[in-house]
Amino acid sequence: MLKRIGTAIGLFVLCAWSILRVARPPSPVPATAPDTVFSAERALHHVEAIARRPHAVGMPEHDQVRDYISAQLTTMGLRSQLQQATGIGTRYQEAGRVENVLAWLPGSDPKGKGLLLVAHYDGVGAGPAAGDDGAAVAALLETLRALRARKTPLVHDVFVLFSDGEESGLLGAAAFVREHPWAKDVSMVLNFEGRGTGGRSFMFETGPGNLDAARVLRRAGGATAASVYTTVYRTLPNDTDLSEFASLGLPAMNFAFTDGVELYHTSGDNLAHLSPGSLQHHGTQMLALTKQIGNGPLPRPITGDGVFFDLPILGLVVYSERWSIPLALLAAVLVVVLVVRDRTGVLAGVVTAAIGLAVSGLIGVVGGALVRGPGVWSGAYAGSVVLFALAATLACQRVALRWSSPRGLHVGAMIVWAILALVASAMVPGASYLFTWPLLFSAAVALRSRGRAVPEWAVAAITLLLLAGLIYGVSVLLLGVAGPGAIVAAVFTSLIAGLLVPQLETIVAGADRLGVAWPAGAGLAFAIVGMATVRSNADHPVRSTLVYAENADSTDAWFGTTLGLNDAWVRGTIGAVGAAPAWTKRLAETGNQFAGRAVARVALEAPSAGLVRDTLLNGARRVVFRVTAPPGTTALVMRATGAPVLSASIDGRVVDTTRYRYKTRDWVMEYAAPPDSGAIVALSIPVGAHIGFELAAWRPGIPSVPGLNIPKRPPNVVPSQTGDVTVVFRVLRF
């Protein structure tokens, strides 16, 4: 009994250690630290100044943040520079006026290339943006202060970009890459982001040929990084400012913390919720890497991609992707030797492992479908899914013992691991280490004829330190306990159980049904705890956005939401929902799910477009407009209907559609922070064609509408994304 308990405790401790390694940021360094050290306590003063109020582009508070950053640079003795331009996004149908704040820290080598540090200072309309991206802006200011405190300069130049308009389509980064002369002097890019309010700062994305970048990160130390994150991120429809730098083909690294994602892009993304430790991890890595790269060779050596992951004591393990297949083949050969030597029950072991994976995957599907609201980010529900998957796998193994043995089950599971390792090494080498290294150690230990107890625990340690934290990071921090997140948690749990047969057999041997019942019972207990304790509150809020929209071409006015009727407060505030007219679905550039009711019309000032020129050019009709918006407009959605748009330019800059994430039937563009003088839009359409030109002007806040009473939000309901907005829609014909 003591051995069973000790084994269970040992596995639990390894899982907890693995999870804490990816979840717990370092302690913040106090302001009394030496001047050359990064201090989160010092940096927090910047966050306090930046994240007082929402400061999306076009808001008055946006300009205050811009001026604060410029003033801080001046105080440090750095000459700041303001790049004012029209940014044209290459990933989304968005453009707008941006004001990038730039600074330059000269190196001792005036002829060399430089490192670029990037953080965006704009936010969304709903919240003060302490995590996204006030923490990174503060970290960048504190890093510059620490670098200025050094007695000797770095060898290479350090360029600094406080980019504008990231939340509006990466516009500031696009304008820098396209127009600023410093872009040609940049040799490497480090970008810092926030997708929450806490946790460790993950290095989750790289530029091309990341082997050298990973080696630099290893020498800097303190990193939480893995090539699997880069592999997965490259397949996701997500972008940061770094996406605009992809056209330069530079080595790059992207960092972000993701815990507290429930508060991302909400009013809860504030100083009170921001973790000082997350800010410290941001800044520690930023300063260390800047010194490492700034004193190293630039341009960096050209390499291929690498495989990398971090482990306790060892730090970041890095090797070339070229080793992925040989290592997987070596592991497979060891497994073949095991199969030749231990044939009994191996086939049953393979079948058992496959069935366990299938059943666990089904548990992930069902469990993920049942979890909703704040429970999506709950560790209790993630634990429930994991424990039910473990119970299912153990049940399969207990049944299979009629035809096999613990040894046969173990070797059979390793065959499945070998197949996965070979497939991953060939198709997604950045993720291959997840399967190859646990399998290598497991097969090598299994080949020993005696004295396996201590080496088997080494296998358990490597497996759980690599994978338990990954499960937590994916299913709780990144994707949530829903959909893919729950499936990943369940399937990897089953895989791990296959490699840990020696330890699990110690726990459940001779326990009959009790061996399966304890994880199932624990899973049920976790689910009950989740249902009893997980509630929407200020830390786990319900997102909401209220919209007042009116049609300038009619008497229509509607009040509703674009985020769904997902809470009693939202439903009660909007009231009886009616059949909304078609124009309410065309307020945003990619459409929306507007739901609401008709209300009294306020008759607000509408956007407009005046014809500047209508000519024939290169066999097409070239129509040029000056588009203007009412004062206070933060975004103007423009849509051309009725004819195909062959090409377009905005404020004299050609719109490049080749890298767009999404294609739309009509030509559509959102213009952020339109100036008082208006935007110049030129569209080429077929000769003889006519177009309708739809405009939707967005501004913060809801006007005073007769008969409309909006009660105060309860603590568990918060504004999200744009926050509450007013939209005026109209259609012009040309």
XYZ file of C-alpha atoms in Angstrom:
734
model
C 0.000 0.000 0.000
C 2.808 2.428 0.883
C 4.456 1.746 -2.454
C 1.185 2.526 -4.255
C 0.717 5.756 -2.364
C 4.329 6.764 -2.881
C 4.112 6.095 -6.614
C 0.893 8.104 -6.944
C 2.419 10.996 -4.997
C 5.550 10.865 -7.146
C 3.553 11.118 -10.377
C 1.446 13.932 -8.920
C 4.557 15.901 -7.896
C 6.059 15.560 -11.370
C 2.806 16.761 -12.971
C 2.584 19.709 -10.582
C 6.224 20.636 -11.207
C 5.682 20.520 -14.962
C 2.564 22.708 -14.739
C 4.139 25.252 -12.402
C 7.093 25.595 -14.754
C 4.849 26.906 -17.540
C 2.334 28.733 -15.349
C 4.287 30.607 -12.680
C 6.266 33.696 -13.728
C 9.362 34.849 -11.828
C 9.107 37.157 -8.840
C 9.157 40.870 -9.673
C 12.423 42.694 -9.007
C 12.051 45.722 -6.690
C 12.820 49.293 -7.695
C 15.867 49.249 -5.384
C 17.691 46.894 -7.768
C 20.813 48.223 -9.553
C 20.189 50.556 -12.481
C 21.412 48.012 -15.035
C 18.863 45.408 -13.885
C 15.292 45.170 -15.180
C 12.792 45.938 -12.432
C 9.084 45.190 -12.818
C 8.383 47.523 -9.918
C 9.914 50.408 -11.870
C 8.158 49.347 -15.076
C 4.773 49.209 -13.341
C 4.840 53.004 -13.007
C 4.760 53.161 -16.813
C 1.831 50.733 -16.971
C -0.006 52.894 -14.459
C 0.426 55.924 -16.722
C -0.398 54.082 -19.952
C -3.345 51.928 -18.832
C -5.546 54.502 -17.131
C -8.265 54.457 -19.773
C -8.995 52.842 -23.147
C -6.713 54.307 -25.829
C -7.653 52.847 -29.190
C -6.611 54.737 -32.312
C -8.811 57.769 -32.801
C -9.474 58.237 -29.081
C -8.132 61.338 -27.267
C -6.436 59.070 -24.702
C -4.446 57.480 -27.517
C -2.601 60.743 -28.093
C -1.876 61.059 -24.381
C -0.172 57.644 -24.367
C 1.820 58.607 -27.467
C 3.004 61.807 -25.792
C 3.877 59.972 -22.565
C 6.134 57.554 -24.435
C 7.851 60.398 -26.298
C 8.410 62.283 -23.042
C 9.949 59.227 -21.363
C 12.350 58.750 -24.267
C 13.370 62.394 -24.023
C 13.946 62.029 -20.263
C 16.330 59.149 -20.986
C 18.288 61.328 -23.382
C 17.001 59.541 -26.467
C 15.720 61.453 -29.440
C 12.251 60.187 -30.294
C 10.795 60.311 -33.751
C 7.165 60.294 -34.874
C 6.291 58.473 -38.080
C 2.932 59.713 -39.335
C 1.585 57.697 -42.230
C -1.362 55.830 -43.660
C -0.806 52.207 -42.834
C -2.209 49.635 -45.260
C -2.475 46.190 -43.725
C -1.390 43.193 -45.760
C -3.137 40.561 -43.587
C -6.578 42.123 -43.235
C -8.781 44.587 -45.099
C -7.757 47.462 -42.868
C -6.022 50.813 -43.256
C -5.744 54.009 -41.256
C -3.739 56.919 -39.988
C -1.007 55.847 -37.587
C 1.634 57.567 -35.508
C 4.554 55.300 -34.692
C 6.928 56.417 -31.947
C 10.528 55.472 -32.710
C 13.859 55.734 -30.928
C 17.444 54.777 -31.685
C 20.118 53.594 -29.268
C 23.409 53.902 -31.221
C 25.943 51.101 -31.001
C 29.711 51.390 -31.041
C 29.837 50.026 -34.617
C 28.315 52.746 -36.811
C 28.412 50.615 -39.962
C 26.624 47.512 -38.749
C 23.036 46.342 -38.821
C 20.701 46.723 -35.851
C 18.188 44.925 -33.652
C 14.563 46.089 -33.651
C 12.428 45.890 -30.488
C 8.668 46.214 -31.042
C 5.645 46.743 -28.786
C 2.362 48.385 -29.767
C 0.974 51.238 -27.691
C -2.604 51.309 -28.969
C -5.355 49.250 -27.380
C -8.943 48.245 -28.033
C -11.873 50.502 -27.252
C -13.189 48.360 -24.392
C -10.327 48.409 -21.911
C -7.162 50.155 -20.723
C -4.898 47.491 -22.258
C -2.528 46.888 -19.337
C -1.610 43.421 -20.598
C -2.168 43.993 -24.317
C 0.134 45.767 -24.756
C 0.852 48.212 -21.951
C 3.110 45.705 -20.182
C 5.309 45.324 -23.259
C 5.515 49.111 -23.748
C 6.527 49.491 -20.107
C 9.043 46.665 -20.416
C 10.551 48.355 -23.454
C 10.890 51.688 -21.641
C 12.483 49.994 -18.611
C 14.811 48.006 -20.876
C 15.983 51.191 -22.583
C 16.590 52.782 -19.185
C 18.681 49.790 -18.081
C 20.686 49.867 -21.321
C 21.317 53.597 -20.936
C 22.631 52.924 -17.418
C 25.428 50.731 -18.799
C 28.877 52.273 -18.913
C 29.608 50.912 -22.372
C 27.242 50.874 -25.354
C 26.299 47.739 -27.195
C 28.217 46.969 -30.368
C 25.178 47.217 -32.619
C 22.389 49.744 -32.948
C 19.101 49.075 -31.186
C 16.041 50.446 -32.965
C 12.816 50.773 -30.995
C 9.325 50.826 -32.478
C 6.323 51.662 -30.341
C 3.891 50.753 -33.072
C 0.445 52.204 -33.566
C -2.691 50.564 -34.935
C -1.829 46.948 -34.150
C -5.376 46.325 -32.961
C -6.685 47.910 -36.162
C -4.915 45.526 -38.517
C -1.166 45.770 -37.742
C -1.134 49.172 -39.427
C 1.834 50.753 -37.663
C 4.084 47.783 -38.377
C 2.935 47.796 -42.003
C 3.749 51.497 -42.338
C 7.198 50.986 -40.794
C 8.075 48.080 -43.080
C 6.754 49.837 -46.162
C 7.964 53.402 -45.654
C 10.469 53.975 -42.860
C 14.171 54.132 -43.855
C 15.246 52.244 -40.717
C 13.518 49.098 -41.982
C 16.451 48.359 -44.316
C 18.920 48.599 -41.400
C 17.150 46.013 -39.247
C 18.748 42.586 -39.037
C 16.599 40.911 -36.364
C 13.209 41.615 -34.754
C 11.894 40.943 -31.235
C 8.168 41.566 -30.708
C 6.387 41.527 -27.335
C 2.667 40.961 -26.894
C 0.054 40.079 -24.288
C -2.951 37.773 -24.619
C -4.073 37.982 -21.031
C -2.889 39.452 -17.759
C -0.555 36.858 -16.254
C 1.624 33.794 -16.628
C 5.075 33.329 -18.066
C 6.125 35.101 -21.228
C 6.242 32.356 -23.863
C 8.416 32.625 -26.943
C 5.740 31.290 -29.271
C 6.676 32.382 -32.801
C 9.838 32.819 -34.818
C 10.903 34.022 -38.200
C 12.278 31.682 -40.860
C 15.355 29.587 -40.075
C 14.868 29.682 -36.319
C 17.735 27.388 -35.260
C 20.104 30.320 -34.718
C 17.424 32.355 -32.919
C 16.765 29.453 -30.547
C 20.478 29.214 -29.788
C 20.544 32.913 -28.952
C 17.529 32.423 -26.675
C 19.276 29.525 -24.924
C 22.350 31.654 -24.184
C 20.161 34.484 -22.853
C 18.572 32.062 -20.353
C 15.282 32.090 -18.467
C 13.161 31.249 -21.505
C 9.899 29.367 -21.703
C 9.850 28.199 -25.296
C 9.225 25.186 -27.488
C 9.285 24.615 -31.215
C 5.853 22.992 -31.011
C 4.368 26.417 -30.215
C 5.939 27.853 -33.344
C 4.772 24.862 -35.388
C 1.189 25.215 -34.157
C 1.110 29.014 -34.386
C 2.143 28.927 -38.040
C -1.064 27.019 -38.790
C -3.401 29.357 -36.870
C -5.266 32.343 -38.346
C -3.627 34.640 -35.790
C -1.342 37.620 -36.286
C 0.695 40.160 -34.369
C 2.891 42.991 -35.618
C 5.520 40.380 -36.400
C 3.353 39.169 -39.300
C 4.043 42.422 -41.159
C 7.790 41.900 -40.775
C 7.546 38.511 -42.489
C 7.990 40.202 -45.877
C 11.516 41.233 -44.796
C 12.495 37.592 -44.220
C 14.397 38.438 -41.025
C 15.137 36.206 -38.048
C 12.643 37.082 -35.336
C 11.109 36.041 -32.044
C 7.672 36.777 -30.602
C 6.827 36.740 -26.881
C 3.522 36.829 -25.004
C 1.951 35.809 -21.709
C -1.467 34.161 -21.973
C -2.831 33.439 -18.496
C -5.954 35.435 -17.663
C -7.075 35.281 -21.273
C -10.664 35.788 -20.037
C -9.757 39.456 -19.545
C -8.101 39.849 -22.935
C -9.595 42.788 -24.871
C -11.987 43.655 -22.048
C -12.257 46.397 -19.429
C -10.665 43.917 -17.006
C -7.317 44.187 -18.800
C -6.189 46.718 -16.223
C -3.376 47.386 -13.778
C -5.192 45.626 -10.924
C -5.282 42.335 -12.824
C -1.810 42.538 -14.414
C 0.747 40.166 -12.869
C 4.009 41.961 -11.969
C 5.789 38.643 -12.452
C 4.616 38.462 -16.063
C 5.961 41.954 -16.648
C 9.237 40.883 -15.039
C 9.548 37.846 -17.319
C 8.804 40.009 -20.367
C 11.511 42.465 -19.387
C 14.131 40.004 -18.178
C 14.074 38.253 -21.534
C 13.935 41.527 -23.467
C 16.997 42.964 -21.719
C 19.009 39.728 -21.823
C 18.308 39.151 -25.505
C 19.034 42.759 -26.435
C 22.458 42.519 -24.808
C 23.091 39.085 -26.316
C 22.134 40.112 -29.846
C 23.458 43.657 -29.597
C 26.953 42.365 -28.773
C 26.828 39.387 -31.131
C 27.255 39.083 -34.868
C 24.764 40.953 -37.059
C 23.431 39.934 -39.498
C 22.867 36.615 -37.792
C 24.052 33.389 -39.439
C 21.560 31.872 -41.871
C 20.283 28.515 -40.607
C 17.394 26.175 -41.067
C 14.700 25.552 -38.487
C 15.438 23.944 -35.159
C 13.767 21.742 -32.583
C 13.839 23.228 -29.092
C 12.220 22.850 -25.688
C 13.126 23.791 -22.124
C 13.733 21.483 -19.178
C 14.737 22.075 -15.543
C 18.486 22.442 -14.960
C 19.247 21.905 -18.675
C 17.459 25.055 -19.794
C 16.619 25.288 -23.485
C 17.558 22.177 -25.473
C 18.224 23.055 -29.127
C 19.156 21.000 -32.157
C 18.627 21.106 -35.909
C 15.468 19.698 -37.471
C 17.767 17.487 -39.542
C 18.199 15.307 -36.460
C 14.468 14.727 -36.083
C 14.151 11.725 -38.390
C 17.417 10.020 -37.308
C 16.410 10.310 -33.639
C 12.923 8.971 -34.377
C 14.437 6.100 -36.371
C 16.780 5.278 -33.494
C 13.812 5.166 -31.120
C 11.887 2.984 -33.575
C 14.837 0.575 -33.876
C 14.949 0.204 -30.092
C 11.235 -0.562 -30.112
C 11.721 -3.176 -32.847
C 14.376 -4.858 -30.706
C 11.914 -4.903 -27.826
C 9.210 -6.446 -30.015
C 11.566 -9.171 -31.253
C 12.607 -9.938 -27.705
C 9.185 -9.624 -26.036
C 6.535 -10.751 -28.483
C 3.989 -11.990 -25.965
C 0.956 -9.747 -25.718
C 2.490 -6.949 -27.824
C -0.239 -7.030 -30.483
C -2.885 -6.783 -27.778
C -0.901 -3.871 -26.362
C -0.997 -2.027 -29.697
C -4.737 -2.557 -30.014
C -5.269 -1.470 -26.406
C -3.258 1.737 -26.892
C -5.193 2.561 -30.065
C -8.569 1.944 -28.422
C -7.501 3.977 -25.378
C -6.572 6.903 -27.647
C -9.889 6.698 -29.501
C -11.973 6.544 -26.326
C -9.966 9.363 -24.741
C -10.394 11.475 -27.847
C -14.160 10.914 -27.606
C -14.047 11.964 -23.948
C -12.264 15.135 -25.048
C -14.915 15.835 -27.668
C -17.812 15.316 -25.265
C -16.152 17.058 -22.320
C -15.134 20.033 -24.425
C -18.668 20.367 -25.778
C -20.137 20.449 -22.263
C -17.867 23.189 -20.924
C -19.075 26.749 -21.494
C -18.453 30.297 -20.289
C -15.700 30.862 -17.704
C -15.365 27.092 -17.357
C -13.505 27.060 -20.668
C -10.427 28.414 -18.858
C -10.886 26.376 -15.684
C -8.229 24.063 -14.314
C -10.961 22.079 -12.544
C -12.639 21.123 -15.814
C -9.286 20.412 -17.463
C -8.431 18.109 -14.558
C -11.768 16.376 -14.972
C -11.139 15.678 -18.667
C -7.633 14.392 -17.923
C -8.786 12.084 -15.127
C -11.676 10.634 -17.138
C -9.256 9.979 -20.023
C -6.858 8.294 -17.595
C -9.694 6.165 -16.206
C -10.729 5.114 -19.707
C -7.168 4.188 -20.635
C -6.671 2.211 -17.441
C -9.951 0.408 -18.063
C -8.756 -0.616 -21.517
C -5.481 -1.837 -20.044
C -7.192 -3.871 -17.295
C -9.434 -5.588 -19.815
C -6.477 -6.253 -22.130
C -4.591 -8.114 -19.393
C -6.742 -11.126 -20.300
C -4.684 -11.428 -23.484
C -1.548 -9.553 -22.585
C 0.717 -8.586 -19.679
C 1.915 -5.257 -18.283
C 5.100 -5.741 -20.319
C 3.104 -6.437 -23.486
C 0.929 -3.363 -22.911
C 4.033 -1.236 -22.363
C 5.777 -2.399 -25.534
C 2.543 -2.157 -27.537
C 2.115 1.452 -26.429
C 5.695 2.166 -27.497
C 4.880 0.922 -30.998
C 2.131 3.548 -31.204
C 4.572 6.160 -29.903
C 7.134 5.098 -32.523
C 4.606 5.551 -35.318
C 3.704 9.011 -34.020
C 7.366 9.960 -33.622
C 8.166 8.974 -37.209
C 5.126 10.769 -38.624
C 5.814 13.921 -36.596
C 9.497 13.939 -37.548
C 8.646 13.731 -41.229
C 5.667 16.115 -41.298
C 5.969 18.508 -38.333
C 9.547 18.193 -37.055
C 9.071 21.113 -34.654
C 6.676 18.916 -32.659
C 8.676 15.694 -32.994
C 10.462 16.017 -29.637
C 7.147 15.480 -27.830
C 7.147 11.873 -29.027
C 10.792 11.079 -29.756
C 12.520 11.830 -26.455
C 10.060 10.141 -24.074
C 10.064 7.130 -26.382
C 13.872 7.018 -26.670
C 14.357 6.933 -22.921
C 11.451 4.557 -22.356
C 12.661 2.035 -24.949
C 16.263 2.245 -23.746
C 15.230 1.554 -20.154
C 12.867 -1.257 -21.185
C 15.790 -3.026 -22.870
C 17.529 -3.385 -19.509
C 17.113 -6.849 -18.047
C 17.253 -5.656 -14.437
C 17.660 -2.565 -12.283
C 14.927 -0.665 -14.113
C 13.198 1.007 -11.157
C 15.278 4.202 -10.991
C 15.624 4.594 -14.798
C 11.846 4.087 -15.151
C 11.305 7.046 -12.839
C 13.714 9.038 -14.978
C 11.490 8.185 -17.949
C 8.422 9.302 -15.993
C 10.160 12.575 -15.093
C 11.151 13.356 -18.684
C 7.718 12.410 -20.035
C 5.721 14.405 -17.519
C 8.019 17.426 -17.473
C 7.708 17.641 -21.247
C 4.008 16.855 -21.592
C 2.020 17.647 -18.441
C 2.874 21.343 -18.678
C 2.114 21.265 -22.394
C -1.358 19.828 -21.690
C -2.019 22.579 -19.164
C -0.686 25.274 -21.469
C -2.812 24.140 -24.398
C -6.046 23.187 -22.644
C -6.168 25.914 -19.992
C -4.041 28.843 -21.167
C -4.164 28.818 -24.968
C -7.243 27.033 -26.346
C -9.363 26.462 -23.269
C -11.122 23.274 -22.172
C -13.231 23.166 -25.303
C -12.837 21.796 -28.803
C -9.181 21.100 -29.647
C -8.001 22.006 -26.138
C -10.004 19.234 -24.470
C -9.110 16.720 -27.167
C -5.379 17.449 -26.834
C -5.592 17.046 -23.052
C -7.445 13.724 -23.277
C -5.373 12.171 -26.064
C -2.005 13.106 -24.552
C -3.157 11.757 -21.192
C -3.826 8.404 -22.817
C -0.466 8.475 -24.583
C 1.362 9.244 -21.351
C -0.441 6.403 -19.585
C 0.973 4.024 -22.181
C 4.563 4.977 -21.378
C 3.983 4.995 -17.624
C 2.615 1.442 -17.434
C 5.304 0.415 -14.874
C 4.236 3.151 -12.427
C 0.515 2.807 -13.107
C 0.721 -0.965 -12.699
C 2.258 -0.430 -9.268
C -0.730 1.716 -8.332
C -3.581 -0.403 -9.737
C -2.224 -3.986 -9.669
C -4.504 -6.211 -7.620
C -6.973 -3.395 -7.072
C -9.466 -4.806 -9.584
C -12.172 -2.256 -10.361
C -10.823 0.160 -7.733
C -7.808 0.836 -9.926
C -10.070 2.348 -12.560
C -12.610 3.767 -10.161
C -10.234 6.137 -8.367
C -9.355 8.314 -11.403
C -12.972 8.209 -12.587
C -14.165 9.235 -9.154
C -11.543 11.974 -8.981
C -12.609 13.171 -12.419
C -16.212 13.340 -11.272
C -15.120 15.220 -8.136
C -13.215 17.748 -10.250
C -16.281 18.231 -12.438
C -18.493 18.762 -9.379
C -15.998 21.247 -7.942
C -16.008 23.077 -11.258
C -19.797 23.226 -11.380
C -19.936 24.419 -7.772
C -17.186 27.027 -7.900
C -16.687 28.256 -11.464
C -18.898 31.279 -11.923
C -18.678 34.398 -13.986
C -17.253 37.233 -11.901
C -14.910 40.187 -12.250
C -11.959 37.837 -12.843
C -13.874 35.490 -15.161
C -16.379 37.829 -16.799
C -19.017 37.587 -19.477
C -18.099 39.678 -22.510
C -20.561 42.184 -23.889
C -20.801 44.895 -26.518
C -23.790 47.174 -26.961
C -24.427 48.864 -30.297
C -26.659 51.730 -31.318
C -26.909 51.759 -35.123
C -28.873 54.055 -37.381
C -29.374 54.237 -41.117
C -28.828 57.763 -42.448
C -30.825 56.887 -45.580
C -34.024 55.985 -43.694
C -35.701 56.362 -40.324
C -34.275 53.069 -39.055
C -32.429 52.900 -35.737
C -31.602 49.752 -33.797
C -30.122 48.910 -30.424
C -28.495 45.543 -29.854
C -25.284 43.572 -29.629
C -22.805 41.859 -31.938
C -21.527 39.349 -29.345
C -24.706 37.353 -28.864
C -27.346 37.287 -26.154
C -24.989 35.479 -23.795
C -26.068 36.848 -20.412
C -29.226 37.801 -18.526
C -28.024 41.405 -18.203
C -27.482 41.674 -21.969
C -30.867 40.114 -22.724
C -32.624 42.303 -20.194
C -30.929 45.479 -21.442
C -31.748 44.851 -25.088
C -35.246 43.542 -24.493
C -37.405 41.781 -27.064
C -35.306 41.058 -30.137
C -36.824 41.799 -33.533
C -36.008 40.827 -37.118
C -33.108 43.193 -37.824
C -32.903 44.697 -41.335
C -30.165 43.570 -43.714
C -28.062 46.724 -43.324
C -27.351 45.904 -39.653
C -25.394 42.878 -40.849
C -23.057 45.075 -42.906
C -21.671 47.362 -40.238
C -18.249 45.668 -39.995
C -15.748 44.686 -42.660
C -16.300 40.942 -42.169
C -19.991 40.996 -41.223
C -21.436 40.509 -37.745
C -24.160 38.735 -35.809
C -26.200 41.785 -34.853
C -29.252 41.075 -32.701
C -31.451 43.789 -31.241
C -34.628 45.817 -31.457
C -35.838 48.979 -33.133
C -35.515 52.196 -31.120
C -36.082 55.908 -31.649
C -33.699 57.512 -34.116
C -31.321 60.248 -32.891
C -30.354 61.538 -36.381
C -26.579 61.734 -35.970
C -24.102 63.166 -38.452
C -23.329 60.642 -41.178
C -20.147 59.782 -43.061
C -19.865 60.961 -46.637
C -17.911 60.471 -49.840
C -17.394 63.064 -52.558
C -16.318 62.300 -56.099
C -12.876 63.778 -56.809
C -12.159 62.233 -60.179
C -13.772 59.763 -62.594
C -11.427 58.785 -65.427
C -10.403 55.954 -67.724
C -7.011 54.477 -66.874
C -5.422 51.360 -68.359
C -8.727 50.145 -69.746
C -10.646 50.560 -66.478
C -12.831 53.170 -64.867
C -10.839 54.866 -62.087
C -13.125 56.411 -59.464
C -11.506 58.580 -56.798
C -13.396 59.637 -53.642
C -12.660 61.814 -50.660
C -14.263 59.966 -47.759
C -15.007 61.885 -44.581
C -16.397 60.861 -41.215
C -18.073 62.738 -38.341
C -15.876 63.999 -35.473
C -15.075 61.310 -32.924
C -15.118 58.483 -35.474
C -12.538 55.847 -34.575
C -13.182 53.526 -37.518
C -14.886 53.875 -40.889
C -15.958 50.774 -42.796
C -16.122 51.223 -46.585
C -17.690 48.654 -48.919
C -18.046 48.751 -52.726
C -20.892 46.683 -54.169
C -22.341 46.035 -57.607
C -19.082 45.695 -59.567
C -15.722 43.990 -59.066
C -12.865 46.187 -57.830
C -9.829 45.474 -59.998
C -7.351 47.457 -57.908
C -7.397 50.066 -55.173
C -5.264 52.638 -53.430
C -5.784 54.632 -50.246
C -4.088 57.966 -49.649
C -1.882 57.270 -52.636
C -0.733 53.841 -51.389
C -1.529 50.701 -53.361
C -3.591 48.094 -51.517
C -1.818 44.724 -51.633
C -4.308 41.858 -51.271
C -1.909 38.950 -51.920
C -1.368 38.108 -48.217
C -4.932 38.586 -46.966
C -6.138 36.081 -44.397
C -9.706 36.182 -45.668
C -11.325 36.935 -48.992
C -14.622 38.794 -49.231
C -17.139 38.898 -52.058
C -17.204 42.689 -52.127
C -14.307 45.087 -51.839
C -14.258 46.220 -48.223
C -11.856 48.231 -46.112
C -11.920 49.543 -42.539
C -10.145 52.874 -42.133
C -8.967 53.594 -38.579
C -8.792 57.123 -37.155
C -9.904 58.965 -40.315
C -8.488 62.521 -40.346
C -10.707 65.607 -40.500
C -9.540 66.199 -44.063
C -10.784 62.753 -45.071
C -9.197 59.778 -46.795
C -8.561 59.544 -50.528
C -9.846 56.250 -51.915
C -9.254 55.242 -55.535
C -11.000 52.199 -57.020
C -10.581 50.708 -60.494
C -13.742 49.010 -61.824
C -14.750 47.750 -65.284
C -15.662 50.395 -67.854
C -19.394 51.099 -67.773
C -19.857 49.576 -64.319
C -21.544 51.362 -61.424
C -20.979 50.789 -57.733
C -22.757 51.295 -54.479
C -20.468 52.673 -51.788
C -21.485 51.738 -48.253
C -20.118 53.615 -45.254
C -20.373 52.774 -41.562
C -18.843 55.216 -39.082
C -18.007 53.814 -35.636
C -17.512 55.938 -32.521
C -17.272 55.065 -28.812
C -20.307 55.247 -26.555
C -24.092 55.113 -26.873
C -25.976 58.391 -27.404
C -28.964 59.461 -25.356
C -31.860 57.697 -27.068
C -35.459 58.504 -26.056
C -36.986 55.567 -24.205
C -33.672 53.684 -23.940
C -32.398 53.020 -20.433
C -29.098 51.142 -20.067
C -28.585 49.882 -16.503
C -25.138 49.659 -14.940
C -23.299 46.466 -15.721
C -22.933 43.996 -12.860
C -19.321 43.070 -11.903
C -19.420 39.839 -13.912
C -20.330 41.543 -17.228
C -17.676 43.671 -18.923
C -17.327 45.595 -22.186
C -15.252 43.737 -24.766
C -13.367 44.525 -28.005
C -14.745 47.848 -29.281
C -16.764 48.452 -26.117
C -20.176 50.068 -26.450
C -20.368 51.909 -29.770
C -22.518 53.993 -32.062
C -22.567 53.235 -35.793
C -24.055 55.401 -38.526
C -24.641 53.627 -41.849
C -25.355 55.021 -45.300
C -25.120 54.046 -48.994
C -23.969 56.262 -51.878
C -24.300 55.480 -55.597
C -21.662 56.207 -58.262
